Amino acid sequence: MELCRATAFSWTHTVSTSLHVSLPLSKFETKRLSIWCASDQTLKANTMTVSITGATGFIGRRLVQRLHADNHSVHVLTRSKSKAELIFPVKEFPGIVIAEEPEWKDSIRGSNGVVNLAGVPISTRWSPEIKKEIKDSRIRVTSKVIDLINDLPDSVRPTVLVSATAVGYYGTSETQVFDEQSPSGNDYLAEVCREWEATALKVNKDVRLALIRIGVVLGKDGGALAKMIPLFMVFAGGPLGSGKQWFSWIHLDDIVNLIYEALSNPSYKGVINGTAPNPVRFAEMCEHLGNVLGRPSWLPVPDFALKVVLGEGASVVLDGQRVLPVKAKELGFTFKYSSDRGIGGVWDDGWGGRKSRRRLRVAVDLDNFTFSHEQRRKARRLVLCQNLTSRLVMVSHQLGRLVPTTS
Ligand SMILES: NC(=O)c1ccc[n+]([C@@H]2O[C@H](COP(=O)([O-])OP(=O)(O)OC[C@H]3O[C@@H](n4cnc5c(N)ncnc54)[C@H](OP(=O)(O)O)[C@@H]3O)[C@@H](O)[C@H]2O)c1
């Protein structure tokens, strides 16, 4: 019999890896030993090997850290080994496997589960080429992963695939509420999500598939916030667009926990919305962000100014959707950042203070999300014009009320 963790065993008989027990065991001791052996077997059985595409990204990095910390084996499926090795240095991540595309097949073959997170980021200025790449990159990687899984013999095929998609599936609305049963929208991002999901659905029917429709992920180390902060810097803070658009967010820790749970819990299958239970209007989110960044949130940023900077991609921040995590709640998933603290809870997590602000700005720089001088000037001019006009309107309105009428 093999015993692997003698350290966890507080018992008087000598126990080694070859199980040497010098005295005959009493009935009670035999029972304890068998319980311990069984629990050790369970622990071993619960240890997973997980292959992850997009592991070097914002969500992937945290997921790898979690899995690695819990002694699961991780295979990072990447386009660039050298980039991945910098992100996961062997000293901090001993035993981690980093595989470039030709080696993905062997990695997936040895895995119990696969997580598919890869895709070119969407929060950039959209051009026709970028729009094409937003869709193609997702379909390409997902197709590849599905083919590799499906081509494996049953005995070595992973049993679960957790594949990312997004709340953009539902389209946008200021009034509707969306859950997993809601139909898809009819804009560009809805089309991307539909095709992305349809590709993942081609996985072998014996593989449990969890499709996570992810909301805007908030976390200290980058992600959506790192993309929004430059907008605040350029425009001196203030709600973007009308501020009435819905913002279905989720904290990084919660989305990672949800993916982790979907890997290990057989009840997690089909579409699951990965959003916090309490979406907010964008103005509320901007108010919190303005406070954290020390920028007042009273100068509204008009739609057209954002479009100058982001092009059609401005729709990502100008239009939103109110999405509820009905399935996750039914499954009993516990959100760490839940409705009692609301989105405000995200900022309690050590955001205040100069150090975090500096960190946020560094994250922005690293993300290479910079505007050209010309774009900046153009956008500022537009905002200035808009604000001057609205102020003039306000002043003339006030004057109109002060000046007595002569009729
Ligand atoms: N973060 C959010 O708020 C959010 C919201 C909704 C949905 N999602 C979805 O969740 C997934 C993970 O999000 P994330 O924020 O962690 O993404 P991310 O930080 O942008 O990272 C995605 C990863 O995809 C790979 N990738 C980038 N460009 C690619 C291309 N042209 N072709 C193939 N692979 C490419 C990269 O990995 P390698 O360089 O190692 O190959 C990259 O690290 C994405 O698919 C995203 O659309 C995210």
Short mmCIF file of C-alpha atoms and ligand atoms in Angstrom, two decimals:
data_model
loop_
_atom_site.label_atom_id
_atom_site.label_comp_id
_atom_site.label_asym_id
_atom_site.label_seq_id
_atom_site.Cartn_x
_atom_site.Cartn_y
_atom_site.Cartn_z
CA MET A 1 0.00 0.00 0.00
CA GLU A 2 1.32 3.43 -0.85
CA LEU A 3 1.21 6.20 1.71
CA CYS A 4 2.22 9.61 0.52
CA ARG A 5 1.64 12.07 3.32
CA ALA A 6 3.05 10.67 6.55
CA THR A 7 3.22 14.22 7.94
CA ALA A 8 -0.56 14.47 8.13
CA PHE A 9 -0.67 11.36 10.31
CA SER A 10 -0.66 11.89 14.06
CA TRP A 11 -0.45 8.36 15.30
CA THR A 12 1.95 6.40 17.47
CA HIS A 13 2.85 3.49 15.18
CA THR A 14 5.72 3.92 12.74
CA VAL A 15 4.46 4.77 9.32
CA SER A 16 6.74 5.15 6.34
CA THR A 17 6.14 5.26 2.62
CA SER A 18 6.27 1.43 2.67
CA LEU A 19 3.84 1.29 5.62
CA HIS A 20 5.78 -0.37 8.36
CA VAL A 21 3.51 -0.91 11.40
CA SER A 22 5.44 -2.67 14.11
CA LEU A 23 2.58 -3.63 16.47
CA PRO A 24 -0.60 -5.51 15.72
CA LEU A 25 -3.40 -3.01 15.28
CA SER A 26 -6.47 -2.89 17.46
CA LYS A 27 -9.88 -2.89 15.78
CA PHE A 28 -10.21 0.85 16.43
CA GLU A 29 -6.75 1.58 15.01
CA THR A 30 -7.43 -0.51 11.89
CA LYS A 31 -10.57 1.53 11.31
CA ARG A 32 -8.69 4.82 11.75
CA LEU A 33 -6.00 3.71 9.35
CA SER A 34 -8.50 2.70 6.72
CA ILE A 35 -10.35 6.03 7.10
CA TRP A 36 -7.07 7.90 6.74
CA CYS A 37 -6.03 5.85 3.70
CA ALA A 38 -9.41 6.44 2.11
CA SER A 39 -9.20 10.19 2.70
CA ASP A 40 -5.70 10.20 1.23
CA GLN A 41 -6.96 8.36 -1.82
CA THR A 42 -9.77 10.94 -2.16
CA LEU A 43 -7.25 13.73 -1.90
CA LYS A 44 -5.19 12.16 -4.66
CA ALA A 45 -8.29 11.54 -6.72
CA ASN A 46 -9.27 15.19 -6.25
CA THR A 47 -5.98 16.43 -7.58
CA MET A 48 -6.55 17.60 -11.14
CA THR A 49 -4.38 18.24 -14.14
CA VAL A 50 -5.76 21.27 -15.96
CA SER A 51 -4.75 22.65 -19.37
CA ILE A 52 -5.51 26.36 -19.81
CA THR A 53 -5.49 28.51 -22.96
CA GLY A 54 -5.19 32.25 -22.28
CA ALA A 55 -3.50 31.32 -18.97
CA THR A 56 -1.15 34.28 -19.32
CA GLY A 57 -4.06 36.76 -19.34
CA PHE A 58 -5.78 38.68 -16.55
CA ILE A 59 -8.13 35.88 -15.42
CA GLY A 60 -5.82 33.03 -16.43
CA ARG A 61 -2.90 34.18 -14.27
CA ARG A 62 -5.01 34.23 -11.13
CA LEU A 63 -6.56 30.88 -11.99
CA VAL A 64 -3.11 29.32 -12.45
CA GLN A 65 -2.01 30.73 -9.08
CA ARG A 66 -5.10 29.24 -7.38
CA LEU A 67 -4.76 25.81 -8.97
CA HIS A 68 -1.03 25.69 -8.32
CA ALA A 69 -1.47 26.75 -4.69
CA ASP A 70 -3.93 23.87 -4.25
CA ASN A 71 -1.43 21.35 -5.64
CA HIS A 72 -3.18 20.74 -8.94
CA SER A 73 -1.00 20.28 -12.01
CA VAL A 74 -1.26 23.11 -14.52
CA HIS A 75 -0.49 23.06 -18.23
CA VAL A 76 -0.23 26.56 -19.71
CA LEU A 77 -1.25 26.43 -23.38
CA THR A 78 0.26 29.53 -24.94
CA ARG A 79 1.39 31.08 -28.20
CA SER A 80 4.69 32.14 -26.60
CA LYS A 81 6.70 29.98 -24.22
CA SER A 82 9.16 32.78 -23.43
CA LYS A 83 6.35 35.17 -22.42
CA ALA A 84 4.69 32.48 -20.29
CA GLU A 85 7.98 31.61 -18.59
CA LEU A 86 8.34 35.22 -17.48
CA ILE A 87 4.83 35.21 -16.04
CA PHE A 88 5.21 31.82 -14.36
CA PRO A 89 8.89 31.57 -13.31
CA VAL A 90 9.85 28.04 -12.43
CA LYS A 91 11.02 29.16 -8.96
CA GLU A 92 7.51 30.29 -8.02
CA PHE A 93 5.66 27.70 -10.10
CA PRO A 94 7.69 24.49 -9.88
CA GLY A 95 6.27 21.65 -11.95
CA ILE A 96 4.15 23.87 -14.17
CA VAL A 97 4.12 22.74 -17.83
CA ILE A 98 4.33 25.44 -20.50
CA ALA A 99 3.30 24.29 -23.96
CA GLU A 100 3.33 26.06 -27.32
CA GLU A 101 0.78 25.05 -29.97
CA PRO A 102 2.54 21.92 -31.36
CA GLU A 103 2.66 20.54 -27.79
CA TRP A 104 -0.97 21.33 -26.88
CA LYS A 105 -2.08 17.85 -27.97
CA ASP A 106 0.15 16.07 -25.44
CA SER A 107 -0.83 18.50 -22.70
CA ILE A 108 -4.53 18.02 -23.24
CA ARG A 109 -4.07 14.27 -23.48
CA GLY A 110 -2.70 14.18 -19.94
CA SER A 111 -5.38 16.45 -18.46
CA ASN A 112 -8.61 15.89 -16.53
CA GLY A 113 -9.92 19.32 -17.40
CA VAL A 114 -9.42 22.11 -19.92
CA VAL A 115 -10.13 25.83 -19.44
CA ASN A 116 -10.41 27.94 -22.59
CA LEU A 117 -9.81 31.66 -22.04
CA ALA A 118 -7.84 32.77 -25.11
CA GLY A 119 -8.78 35.68 -27.34
CA VAL A 120 -7.51 39.06 -28.44
CA PRO A 121 -8.63 41.80 -25.95
CA ILE A 122 -11.81 43.67 -26.94
CA SER A 123 -11.26 46.94 -25.06
CA THR A 124 -9.19 48.66 -27.71
CA ARG A 125 -9.96 50.99 -30.60
CA TRP A 126 -11.82 48.83 -33.09
CA SER A 127 -10.84 48.80 -36.73
CA PRO A 128 -12.30 46.35 -39.27
CA GLU A 129 -9.11 44.25 -38.88
CA ILE A 130 -9.34 44.24 -35.07
CA LYS A 131 -13.03 43.31 -35.18
CA LYS A 132 -12.17 40.38 -37.40
CA GLU A 133 -9.37 39.30 -35.06
CA ILE A 134 -11.62 39.62 -31.97
CA LYS A 135 -13.89 36.97 -33.46
CA ASP A 136 -11.35 34.86 -35.36
CA SER A 137 -8.90 34.51 -32.45
CA ARG A 138 -11.63 33.07 -30.23
CA ILE A 139 -13.08 30.73 -32.84
CA ARG A 140 -9.60 29.60 -33.94
CA VAL A 141 -8.34 28.65 -30.46
CA THR A 142 -11.66 27.12 -29.39
CA SER A 143 -11.84 24.99 -32.59
CA LYS A 144 -8.30 23.80 -32.07
CA VAL A 145 -8.98 22.82 -28.46
CA ILE A 146 -12.21 21.03 -29.40
CA ASP A 147 -10.50 19.09 -32.21
CA LEU A 148 -7.69 18.03 -29.89
CA ILE A 149 -10.16 16.88 -27.22
CA ASN A 150 -12.43 15.07 -29.68
CA ASP A 151 -9.56 13.26 -31.42
CA LEU A 152 -8.41 11.62 -28.19
CA PRO A 153 -9.41 8.06 -27.31
CA ASP A 154 -12.15 7.90 -24.63
CA SER A 155 -9.75 6.57 -22.00
CA VAL A 156 -7.47 9.65 -22.06
CA ARG A 157 -9.99 12.37 -22.94
CA PRO A 158 -10.46 15.20 -20.38
CA THR A 159 -13.82 14.95 -18.64
CA VAL A 160 -14.60 18.66 -18.40
CA LEU A 161 -14.21 21.77 -20.55
CA VAL A 162 -14.81 25.22 -19.04
CA SER A 163 -15.00 27.68 -21.90
CA ALA A 164 -15.24 31.47 -21.60
CA THR A 165 -17.82 33.57 -23.37
CA ALA A 166 -19.22 36.97 -22.39
CA VAL A 167 -22.36 38.81 -21.30
CA GLY A 168 -22.16 40.57 -24.66
CA TYR A 169 -24.13 37.49 -25.83
CA TYR A 170 -27.34 39.23 -24.66
CA GLY A 171 -26.83 42.47 -26.58
CA THR A 172 -27.41 45.72 -24.70
CA SER A 173 -30.40 47.31 -22.99
CA GLU A 174 -31.09 49.96 -20.36
CA THR A 175 -34.35 48.35 -19.29
CA GLN A 176 -34.21 44.56 -19.77
CA VAL A 177 -32.89 42.06 -17.26
CA PHE A 178 -31.03 39.05 -18.67
CA ASP A 179 -30.50 35.57 -17.27
CA GLU A 180 -29.18 32.34 -18.82
CA GLN A 181 -32.53 31.72 -20.56
CA SER A 182 -32.61 35.10 -22.33
CA PRO A 183 -32.18 35.18 -26.10
CA SER A 184 -29.08 36.54 -27.77
CA GLY A 185 -28.82 40.15 -28.95
CA ASN A 186 -28.27 41.36 -32.47
CA ASP A 187 -25.10 43.45 -32.28
CA TYR A 188 -21.53 42.57 -33.19
CA LEU A 189 -20.47 41.27 -29.74
CA ALA A 190 -23.60 39.09 -29.50
CA GLU A 191 -22.65 37.54 -32.84
CA VAL A 192 -19.08 36.91 -31.62
CA CYS A 193 -20.36 35.20 -28.46
CA ARG A 194 -22.89 33.07 -30.34
CA GLU A 195 -20.24 31.75 -32.73
CA TRP A 196 -17.73 31.29 -29.90
CA GLU A 197 -20.25 29.26 -27.88
CA ALA A 198 -21.40 27.27 -30.93
CA THR A 199 -17.77 26.23 -31.52
CA ALA A 200 -17.35 25.06 -27.91
CA LEU A 201 -20.64 23.13 -28.12
CA LYS A 202 -19.02 20.83 -30.72
CA VAL A 203 -17.07 19.12 -27.94
CA ASN A 204 -17.60 15.35 -27.53
CA LYS A 205 -20.86 14.69 -25.68
CA ASP A 206 -19.07 12.75 -22.91
CA VAL A 207 -17.19 15.90 -21.93
CA ARG A 208 -19.02 18.07 -19.41
CA LEU A 209 -19.13 21.58 -20.87
CA ALA A 210 -19.54 24.72 -18.75
CA LEU A 211 -19.89 27.93 -20.76
CA ILE A 212 -19.22 30.91 -18.50
CA ARG A 213 -20.75 34.17 -19.79
CA ILE A 214 -18.36 36.53 -18.06
CA GLY A 215 -19.22 40.10 -17.04
CA VAL A 216 -16.70 42.93 -16.70
CA VAL A 217 -13.99 41.57 -14.41
CA LEU A 218 -12.71 43.98 -11.76
CA GLY A 219 -9.42 43.38 -10.01
CA LYS A 220 -6.50 45.39 -8.74
CA ASP A 221 -3.96 44.15 -11.24
CA GLY A 222 -5.43 45.35 -14.51
CA GLY A 223 -8.29 44.03 -16.63
CA ALA A 224 -11.21 46.27 -17.49
CA LEU A 225 -10.25 48.88 -14.91
CA ALA A 226 -6.80 49.30 -16.36
CA LYS A 227 -8.53 50.02 -19.64
CA MET A 228 -10.99 52.49 -18.14
CA ILE A 229 -8.52 54.44 -16.07
CA PRO A 230 -6.84 56.14 -19.05
CA LEU A 231 -10.29 57.38 -20.08
CA PHE A 232 -10.64 58.93 -16.65
CA MET A 233 -7.19 60.44 -16.93
CA VAL A 234 -7.84 61.87 -20.39
CA PHE A 235 -11.26 63.22 -19.50
CA ALA A 236 -10.56 64.31 -15.92
CA GLY A 237 -13.01 61.78 -14.52
CA GLY A 238 -16.76 61.75 -14.90
CA PRO A 239 -19.41 59.30 -16.01
CA LEU A 240 -18.83 57.92 -19.47
CA GLY A 241 -21.76 58.47 -21.80
CA SER A 242 -25.17 58.83 -20.17
CA GLY A 243 -24.07 56.92 -17.06
CA LYS A 244 -27.41 55.11 -17.18
CA GLN A 245 -26.02 52.08 -19.02
CA TRP A 246 -25.84 48.90 -16.92
CA PHE A 247 -22.54 47.54 -15.74
CA SER A 248 -22.57 43.80 -15.00
CA TRP A 249 -19.33 43.31 -13.14
CA ILE A 250 -17.66 40.49 -11.22
CA HIS A 251 -14.62 40.52 -8.97
CA LEU A 252 -11.55 38.65 -10.22
CA ASP A 253 -11.56 36.35 -7.17
CA ASP A 254 -15.19 35.40 -7.79
CA ILE A 255 -14.76 34.58 -11.49
CA VAL A 256 -11.71 32.47 -10.66
CA ASN A 257 -13.65 30.65 -7.92
CA LEU A 258 -16.52 30.06 -10.33
CA ILE A 259 -14.21 28.54 -12.97
CA TYR A 260 -12.50 26.45 -10.27
CA GLU A 261 -15.86 25.20 -9.04
CA ALA A 262 -16.99 24.43 -12.61
CA LEU A 263 -13.87 22.29 -13.07
CA SER A 264 -14.43 20.20 -9.99
CA ASN A 265 -18.20 20.11 -9.45
CA PRO A 266 -20.19 17.89 -11.87
CA SER A 267 -23.36 19.97 -11.32
CA TYR A 268 -21.80 22.88 -13.18
CA LYS A 269 -22.76 22.39 -16.81
CA GLY A 270 -24.30 24.41 -19.63
CA VAL A 271 -24.43 28.18 -19.61
CA ILE A 272 -23.57 29.94 -16.33
CA ASN A 273 -23.51 33.73 -16.05
CA GLY A 274 -20.29 34.90 -14.43
CA THR A 275 -21.54 38.19 -12.96
CA ALA A 276 -22.06 39.56 -9.45
CA PRO A 277 -25.66 39.41 -8.17
CA ASN A 278 -25.89 43.21 -8.21
CA PRO A 279 -25.14 44.96 -11.49
CA VAL A 280 -24.96 48.76 -11.18
CA ARG A 281 -25.54 51.72 -13.45
CA PHE A 282 -22.30 52.96 -14.98
CA ALA A 283 -22.54 56.31 -13.16
CA GLU A 284 -22.35 54.50 -9.81
CA MET A 285 -19.31 52.55 -10.91
CA CYS A 286 -17.68 55.81 -12.16
CA GLU A 287 -18.35 57.53 -8.86
CA HIS A 288 -16.46 54.81 -6.98
CA LEU A 289 -13.63 54.80 -9.48
CA GLY A 290 -13.45 58.62 -9.41
CA ASN A 291 -13.13 58.53 -5.61
CA VAL A 292 -10.42 55.87 -5.70
CA LEU A 293 -8.43 57.74 -8.33
CA GLY A 294 -8.92 61.06 -6.63
CA ARG A 295 -10.73 62.39 -9.69
CA PRO A 296 -14.07 64.12 -9.34
CA SER A 297 -16.84 62.35 -11.18
CA TRP A 298 -18.90 65.38 -12.16
CA LEU A 299 -17.76 66.15 -15.71
CA PRO A 300 -19.75 63.86 -17.94
CA VAL A 301 -17.88 62.47 -20.93
CA PRO A 302 -20.12 62.66 -23.99
CA ASP A 303 -20.59 59.66 -26.29
CA PHE A 304 -19.05 61.36 -29.31
CA ALA A 305 -15.81 62.15 -27.45
CA LEU A 306 -15.43 58.50 -26.48
CA LYS A 307 -16.08 57.45 -30.04
CA VAL A 308 -13.25 59.72 -31.20
CA VAL A 309 -10.91 57.78 -28.91
CA LEU A 310 -12.27 54.24 -29.11
CA GLY A 311 -14.14 54.19 -32.41
CA GLU A 312 -16.88 51.58 -32.54
CA GLY A 313 -15.19 49.90 -29.55
CA ALA A 314 -16.70 52.69 -27.38
CA SER A 315 -19.87 50.57 -27.35
CA VAL A 316 -18.14 48.38 -24.75
CA VAL A 317 -18.40 51.21 -22.20
CA LEU A 318 -21.32 53.20 -23.65
CA ASP A 319 -23.83 50.36 -23.81
CA GLY A 320 -24.34 47.71 -21.20
CA GLN A 321 -26.65 45.01 -20.03
CA ARG A 322 -28.15 44.00 -16.67
CA VAL A 323 -27.24 40.33 -16.26
CA LEU A 324 -28.09 38.18 -13.24
CA PRO A 325 -26.23 35.01 -12.17
CA VAL A 326 -29.37 32.92 -11.72
CA LYS A 327 -27.71 29.54 -12.41
CA ALA A 328 -24.71 30.17 -10.14
CA LYS A 329 -27.09 31.04 -7.31
CA GLU A 330 -29.17 27.92 -7.94
CA LEU A 331 -25.96 25.89 -7.77
CA GLY A 332 -25.24 27.45 -4.38
CA PHE A 333 -22.17 29.40 -5.51
CA THR A 334 -21.05 31.89 -2.86
CA PHE A 335 -19.92 35.28 -4.13
CA LYS A 336 -17.17 36.80 -2.01
CA TYR A 337 -18.14 40.22 -3.36
CA SER A 338 -21.88 39.96 -3.02
CA SER A 339 -24.89 42.21 -2.78
CA ASP A 340 -24.52 43.18 0.87
CA ARG A 341 -21.30 45.09 0.13
CA GLY A 342 -22.19 45.79 -3.50
CA ILE A 343 -19.69 47.18 -5.96
CA GLY A 344 -18.42 49.42 -3.14
CA GLY A 345 -16.95 46.25 -1.58
CA VAL A 346 -14.53 45.93 -4.48
CA TRP A 347 -12.84 49.15 -3.44
CA ASP A 348 -12.60 48.07 0.22
CA ASP A 349 -10.10 45.53 -0.96
CA GLY A 350 -7.11 47.79 -0.41
CA TRP A 351 -7.68 50.16 -3.34
CA GLY A 352 -7.45 53.44 -1.50
CA GLY A 353 -4.17 55.21 -0.93
CA ARG A 354 -1.39 56.38 -3.17
CA LYS A 355 0.29 52.99 -3.50
CA SER A 356 -2.70 51.33 -5.12
CA ARG A 357 -3.25 54.29 -7.42
CA ARG A 358 0.35 54.08 -8.53
CA ARG A 359 -0.08 50.34 -9.07
CA LEU A 360 -3.16 50.95 -11.15
CA ARG A 361 -1.33 53.45 -13.30
CA VAL A 362 1.56 51.04 -13.74
CA ALA A 363 -0.93 48.35 -14.81
CA VAL A 364 -2.23 50.80 -17.38
CA ASP A 365 1.24 51.50 -18.74
CA LEU A 366 2.04 47.81 -18.92
CA ASP A 367 -1.15 47.28 -20.82
CA ASN A 368 0.17 49.63 -23.46
CA PHE A 369 -3.15 51.35 -23.68
CA THR A 370 -2.03 54.80 -24.66
CA PHE A 371 -3.59 57.50 -26.77
CA SER A 372 -1.74 59.52 -29.32
CA HIS A 373 -1.17 63.17 -28.50
CA GLU A 374 -3.52 64.12 -31.34
CA GLN A 375 -6.34 61.85 -30.07
CA ARG A 376 -5.94 63.27 -26.58
CA ARG A 377 -6.11 66.88 -27.82
CA LYS A 378 -9.09 66.22 -30.04
CA ALA A 379 -11.02 64.45 -27.28
CA ARG A 380 -10.24 67.18 -24.71
CA ARG A 381 -11.35 69.88 -27.12
CA LEU A 382 -14.63 68.09 -27.73
CA VAL A 383 -15.30 67.68 -24.02
CA LEU A 384 -14.40 71.29 -23.38
CA CYS A 385 -16.79 72.46 -26.11
CA GLN A 386 -19.55 70.29 -24.78
CA ASN A 387 -19.09 71.49 -21.23
CA LEU A 388 -18.86 75.13 -22.26
CA THR A 389 -22.06 74.77 -24.24
CA SER A 390 -23.89 73.09 -21.40
CA ARG A 391 -22.62 75.73 -18.96
CA LEU A 392 -23.77 78.55 -21.27
CA VAL A 393 -27.17 76.91 -21.51
CA MET A 394 -27.29 76.61 -17.71
CA VAL A 395 -26.21 80.23 -17.15
CA SER A 396 -28.68 81.63 -19.68
CA HIS A 397 -31.37 79.51 -18.07
CA GLN A 398 -30.49 80.93 -14.62
CA LEU A 399 -30.38 84.47 -16.04
CA GLY A 400 -33.74 83.91 -17.66
CA ARG A 401 -35.12 83.10 -14.22
CA LEU A 402 -33.45 86.13 -12.56
CA VAL A 403 -34.33 88.81 -15.14
CA PRO A 404 -37.89 89.97 -14.44
CA THR A 405 -40.25 89.66 -17.37
CA THR A 406 -41.90 92.87 -18.56
CA SER A 407 -45.21 91.50 -19.73
N1 LIG B 1 -11.69 40.34 -18.43
C1 LIG B 1 -12.98 40.59 -18.64
O1 LIG B 1 -13.54 41.58 -18.12
C2 LIG B 1 -13.78 39.66 -19.51
C3 LIG B 1 -15.15 39.88 -19.66
C4 LIG B 1 -15.90 39.03 -20.47
C5 LIG B 1 -15.28 37.97 -21.13
N2 LIG B 1 -13.93 37.78 -20.97
C6 LIG B 1 -13.29 36.70 -21.73
O2 LIG B 1 -12.55 35.87 -20.87
C7 LIG B 1 -11.34 35.47 -21.51
C8 LIG B 1 -10.16 35.81 -20.60
O3 LIG B 1 -10.20 37.19 -20.30
P1 LIG B 1 -8.88 37.98 -19.87
O4 LIG B 1 -9.30 39.34 -19.46
O5 LIG B 1 -8.08 37.15 -18.92
O6 LIG B 1 -8.13 38.07 -21.27
P2 LIG B 1 -6.70 38.68 -21.59
O7 LIG B 1 -6.03 39.22 -20.38
O8 LIG B 1 -6.89 39.62 -22.72
O9 LIG B 1 -5.85 37.39 -22.03
C9 LIG B 1 -6.28 36.55 -23.04
C10 LIG B 1 -5.16 35.63 -23.48
O10 LIG B 1 -5.52 35.20 -24.79
C11 LIG B 1 -4.36 34.96 -25.57
N3 LIG B 1 -4.46 35.73 -26.81
C12 LIG B 1 -4.36 37.08 -27.00
N4 LIG B 1 -4.46 37.40 -28.28
C13 LIG B 1 -4.64 36.23 -28.95
C14 LIG B 1 -4.79 35.89 -30.32
N5 LIG B 1 -4.78 36.83 -31.28
N6 LIG B 1 -4.93 34.59 -30.64
C15 LIG B 1 -4.93 33.63 -29.69
N7 LIG B 1 -4.77 33.88 -28.39
C16 LIG B 1 -4.64 35.17 -28.01
C17 LIG B 1 -3.16 35.43 -24.76
O11 LIG B 1 -2.49 34.27 -24.27
P3 LIG B 1 -1.07 33.75 -24.89
O12 LIG B 1 -0.32 34.97 -25.33
O13 LIG B 1 -0.44 33.05 -23.73
O14 LIG B 1 -1.42 32.83 -26.01
C18 LIG B 1 -3.78 36.24 -23.62
O15 LIG B 1 -3.05 36.13 -22.43
C19 LIG B 1 -11.26 36.22 -22.84
O16 LIG B 1 -11.60 35.36 -23.89
C20 LIG B 1 -12.29 37.32 -22.71
O17 LIG B 1 -12.94 37.65 -23.92
C21 LIG B 1 -13.17 38.59 -20.19
#
